[in-house]
């Protein structure tokens, strides 16, 4: 039981107190999803309160479980309720039974992206400058004679520095969070692939692309075009900006440009690890693009039917 935690939380001003006799209050009990043990019981809960308000009340009882760490559900195995859902709109009576699940330690999205993007930037430089423990003492701190190696470092660095700048100054994230265990997995993916592709691109035995400068220059032009492409995450509408015209054909041009950048980098370096990283990234971004595309189709009845998810006319 946790009645004492609710004392003082439900204080009302005099005007609202005068109307309290006409308000049908709720009783809310919160059970543990696994043990079904009652964790809290709140009486005289106003019906217009949101799930987030209930989380705040619960947090006062259990300070270690801050709101972002809580999953509140109507069923132990059901979906998590959204923070903005209102108590009186839920399919419950005036005595509501909710279920709590601990989501584990959380981290904000801004910190998530900063960690994911800063790592590959740092890791790549370790191989570019040929630290002694990678290629041996004889090749330590030496420089490649191939210009494409230096160009690849510039492109890779530009990509992630741009991501970091966008994260800090452009993108606006909600109060959403990611479980700490997930960021470990994501960092392993981004940092690990950065190390793998950087090892081969900066290896002393690396050989330039088969078609020489023509292949490198063409890939470089494609890379710059895609990197300049739109990165907005709003509902897609083309404007006078030519980089937004891709909105005529796909719902998620940001993913299209992202894939295009890595395809260009693959062509430029002609490196198998880069190609594999591009393929895996394309598969994941296709899944995200399809989910977003279906949401648009469901939400907007007049949504353009010509648009595909990520590849014009195909996918």
XYZ file of C-alpha atoms in Angstrom:
315
model
C 0.000 0.000 0.000
C 1.116 3.549 -0.612
C -1.680 5.848 0.515
C 0.680 8.241 2.252
C 2.445 9.049 -0.987
C -0.758 10.481 -2.467
C -1.402 12.854 0.409
C -0.779 16.393 -0.666
C -0.594 15.488 -4.361
C -4.313 15.886 -4.878
C -4.642 19.324 -3.254
C -7.106 21.509 -5.099
C -7.857 25.218 -5.079
C -11.034 26.398 -3.228
C -13.118 26.707 -6.399
C -12.448 23.137 -7.419
C -13.037 21.947 -3.864
C -16.547 23.386 -3.981
C -17.342 21.237 -6.994
C -15.712 18.066 -5.678
C -19.020 16.620 -4.537
C -20.167 16.457 -8.161
C -16.999 14.769 -9.447
C -16.946 11.005 -9.829
C -13.507 10.105 -8.547
C -11.555 7.027 -9.565
C -9.774 4.485 -7.459
C -6.550 3.265 -9.029
C -4.530 0.276 -7.969
C -1.217 -0.624 -9.550
C -0.020 -4.217 -9.585
C 3.358 -5.677 -10.470
C 3.196 -7.323 -13.923
C 5.190 -10.361 -12.824
C 4.180 -11.030 -9.224
C 0.702 -9.446 -9.305
C 1.556 -7.884 -5.964
C -0.200 -4.603 -5.227
C 2.317 -1.777 -5.332
C 0.073 1.258 -4.867
C -3.529 2.216 -4.284
C -4.812 5.726 -4.926
C -8.318 6.920 -4.053
C -10.065 10.135 -5.102
C -8.178 10.288 -8.386
C -9.699 12.836 -10.758
C -10.952 11.264 -14.001
C -9.272 13.823 -16.281
C -5.783 12.881 -15.151
C -3.498 11.330 -17.755
C -1.383 8.219 -17.603
C 1.631 10.486 -17.145
C -0.024 11.959 -14.046
C -0.459 8.440 -12.688
C 3.228 7.790 -13.390
C 4.171 10.898 -11.428
C 2.034 9.739 -8.508
C 3.657 6.319 -8.666
C 7.110 7.937 -8.807
C 6.413 9.680 -5.495
C 5.898 6.266 -3.937
C 8.897 4.660 -5.632
C 11.545 7.298 -6.458
C 13.792 4.714 -8.136
C 11.201 4.232 -10.887
C 11.060 7.573 -12.688
C 8.290 8.030 -15.320
C 10.444 7.177 -18.347
C 11.297 3.855 -16.711
C 7.663 2.889 -16.161
C 5.426 0.861 -18.442
C 1.797 1.178 -17.336
C -0.671 -1.262 -18.916
C -4.270 -2.409 -18.728
C -3.180 -6.034 -19.060
C 0.029 -7.677 -17.802
C 0.872 -8.788 -21.352
C -0.721 -5.860 -23.174
C 0.753 -2.750 -24.721
C 2.077 0.178 -22.737
C -0.385 3.025 -22.363
C 0.600 6.347 -23.901
C 1.395 9.172 -21.498
C -1.314 11.405 -22.961
C -4.154 8.896 -22.578
C -6.804 10.083 -20.132
C -8.000 7.907 -17.288
C -11.712 8.364 -17.944
C -11.245 7.392 -21.614
C -9.731 4.030 -20.771
C -11.933 0.894 -20.833
C -12.031 0.656 -17.039
C -14.608 1.349 -14.368
C -14.244 3.818 -11.541
C -11.959 1.268 -9.895
C -9.087 0.885 -12.333
C -6.498 -1.851 -12.106
C -3.261 -1.011 -13.869
C -0.111 -3.073 -14.250
C 3.451 -1.845 -13.877
C 6.597 -3.113 -15.547
C 10.108 -1.786 -14.999
C 11.719 -0.882 -18.338
C 15.169 -0.618 -16.814
C 17.571 2.342 -16.871
C 16.795 4.819 -19.653
C 18.815 7.364 -21.617
C 17.561 10.387 -23.577
C 17.505 10.327 -27.381
C 19.947 13.231 -27.732
C 22.565 11.390 -25.710
C 21.776 8.206 -27.645
C 22.583 9.791 -31.002
C 25.621 11.673 -29.692
C 27.057 8.412 -28.402
C 26.246 6.463 -31.565
C 27.709 9.086 -33.921
C 30.764 10.235 -31.964
C 32.065 6.675 -31.622
C 32.520 5.890 -35.339
C 34.218 9.249 -35.847
C 36.788 8.506 -33.141
C 37.269 4.859 -34.112
C 37.902 5.664 -37.777
C 40.677 8.117 -36.911
C 42.501 5.419 -34.923
C 42.886 3.407 -38.115
C 43.438 6.389 -40.386
C 46.463 7.492 -38.349
C 47.588 3.849 -38.190
C 48.038 3.412 -34.493
C 50.818 0.906 -33.686
C 48.543 -1.819 -32.336
C 46.652 -2.207 -35.663
C 49.188 -2.576 -38.458
C 52.424 -3.126 -36.556
C 55.223 -0.809 -35.485
C 56.751 -0.615 -38.964
C 53.618 1.042 -40.365
C 52.722 3.058 -37.258
C 51.680 6.668 -37.946
C 52.469 6.357 -41.645
C 50.262 7.836 -44.349
C 48.700 6.096 -47.339
C 49.934 7.033 -50.792
C 46.444 6.665 -52.272
C 44.366 9.847 -52.421
C 41.116 7.875 -52.172
C 42.054 6.822 -48.630
C 42.256 10.446 -47.526
C 39.098 11.308 -49.438
C 37.274 8.430 -47.757
C 38.341 9.720 -44.347
C 37.006 13.181 -45.218
C 33.676 11.757 -46.395
C 33.268 9.471 -43.387
C 34.137 12.295 -40.991
C 31.830 14.736 -42.781
C 28.927 12.293 -42.531
C 29.194 11.814 -38.775
C 30.147 15.404 -37.932
C 27.041 16.484 -39.857
C 25.004 13.994 -37.844
C 26.384 15.367 -34.580
C 25.648 18.978 -35.586
C 22.097 18.044 -36.597
C 21.566 16.246 -33.288
C 22.721 19.244 -31.259
C 21.341 22.166 -33.259
C 18.656 20.937 -35.692
C 16.630 17.973 -34.498
C 14.133 18.424 -31.696
C 13.487 15.274 -29.729
C 10.545 14.529 -27.500
C 10.967 13.320 -23.939
C 11.274 9.761 -25.245
C 14.082 7.565 -24.052
C 15.857 4.358 -25.001
C 16.736 1.496 -22.634
C 20.394 1.577 -21.663
C 20.861 -2.025 -22.841
C 19.708 -1.014 -26.344
C 22.289 1.737 -26.711
C 25.013 -0.799 -25.893
C 23.757 -2.943 -28.777
C 23.520 0.049 -31.133
C 26.997 1.273 -30.256
C 28.386 -2.195 -30.881
C 26.837 -2.050 -34.350
C 27.988 1.457 -35.308
C 31.385 1.373 -33.638
C 32.116 -2.196 -34.698
C 31.346 -1.597 -38.360
C 33.344 1.651 -38.304
C 36.355 -0.270 -37.031
C 35.906 -3.056 -39.571
C 35.596 -0.878 -42.652
C 38.290 1.550 -41.444
C 40.722 -1.330 -40.920
C 40.550 -2.354 -44.580
C 40.311 1.118 -46.136
C 43.390 2.330 -44.248
C 45.336 -0.930 -44.471
C 48.848 -0.581 -45.972
C 47.910 -3.208 -48.596
C 44.687 -1.472 -49.655
C 44.277 -1.087 -53.430
C 42.317 1.771 -55.074
C 39.071 1.204 -57.054
C 39.292 -0.624 -60.364
C 38.282 2.331 -62.555
C 40.490 4.853 -60.844
C 39.668 8.553 -60.660
C 36.501 8.317 -62.773
C 34.926 5.892 -60.311
C 36.096 7.937 -57.328
C 34.875 11.268 -58.727
C 31.465 9.892 -59.728
C 31.002 8.337 -56.290
C 32.117 11.580 -54.656
C 29.506 13.593 -56.563
C 26.777 11.112 -55.630
C 27.896 11.214 -52.005
C 27.750 15.006 -51.780
C 24.311 15.142 -53.413
C 22.916 12.589 -50.973
C 24.548 14.245 -47.979
C 22.997 17.566 -48.990
C 19.607 15.890 -49.268
C 16.757 16.670 -46.956
C 16.971 15.369 -43.395
C 13.624 16.581 -42.139
C 11.408 14.133 -40.249
C 8.160 16.044 -40.672
C 5.175 14.945 -42.759
C 6.589 14.924 -46.306
C 5.712 17.657 -48.782
C 7.884 18.802 -51.696
C 8.864 22.477 -51.906
C 10.891 24.628 -54.302
C 14.019 23.095 -52.842
C 15.064 20.483 -55.459
C 16.267 18.158 -52.713
C 12.678 17.850 -51.506
C 11.364 16.728 -54.894
C 12.056 13.158 -53.898
C 8.936 13.562 -51.744
C 6.936 13.140 -54.958
C 8.063 9.521 -55.085
C 8.893 8.308 -51.557
C 7.586 8.875 -48.052
C 10.997 8.774 -46.370
C 13.566 10.546 -48.569
C 15.866 10.959 -45.576
C 16.377 7.187 -45.633
C 16.758 7.228 -49.420
C 19.500 9.847 -49.192
C 21.135 7.965 -46.327
C 21.299 4.744 -48.340
C 22.531 6.716 -51.349
C 25.380 8.157 -49.304
C 26.587 4.733 -48.221
C 26.204 3.245 -51.719
C 28.388 6.087 -52.986
C 30.920 5.454 -50.234
C 30.944 1.765 -51.186
C 31.618 2.588 -54.838
C 34.294 5.098 -53.859
C 36.239 2.720 -51.620
C 35.339 -0.562 -53.367
C 35.496 -2.235 -49.968
C 33.434 -5.304 -48.992
C 32.858 -4.325 -45.313
C 31.429 -0.979 -46.459
C 29.075 -2.772 -48.819
C 27.905 -5.117 -46.074
C 27.318 -2.176 -43.716
C 25.302 -0.479 -46.476
C 23.209 -3.590 -47.074
C 22.361 -4.099 -43.396
C 21.566 -0.402 -43.006
C 19.329 -0.505 -46.088
C 17.357 -3.463 -44.714
C 16.782 -1.726 -41.371
C 15.862 1.615 -42.937
C 13.452 -0.141 -45.300
C 11.634 -1.596 -42.290
C 11.402 1.839 -40.677
C 10.318 3.462 -43.949
C 7.552 0.913 -44.525
C 6.199 1.422 -41.017
C 6.117 5.195 -41.484
C 4.616 4.866 -44.968
C 1.753 2.689 -43.682
C 1.079 5.185 -40.891
C 0.760 7.976 -43.454
C -1.615 5.887 -45.584
C -3.743 5.097 -42.557
C -3.822 8.643 -41.212
C -4.305 10.598 -44.447
C -7.022 9.377 -46.814
C -5.778 11.638 -49.622
C -2.159 10.563 -49.247
C -0.488 10.288 -52.707
C -0.722 6.685 -53.883
C 2.227 7.112 -56.224
C 4.661 7.335 -53.348
C 6.589 4.301 -52.220
C 8.401 3.849 -48.906
C 12.079 4.307 -49.760
C 12.829 3.452 -53.422
C 10.805 5.288 -56.120
C 8.413 3.008 -58.039
C 9.820 -0.156 -56.426
C 9.793 -0.335 -52.640
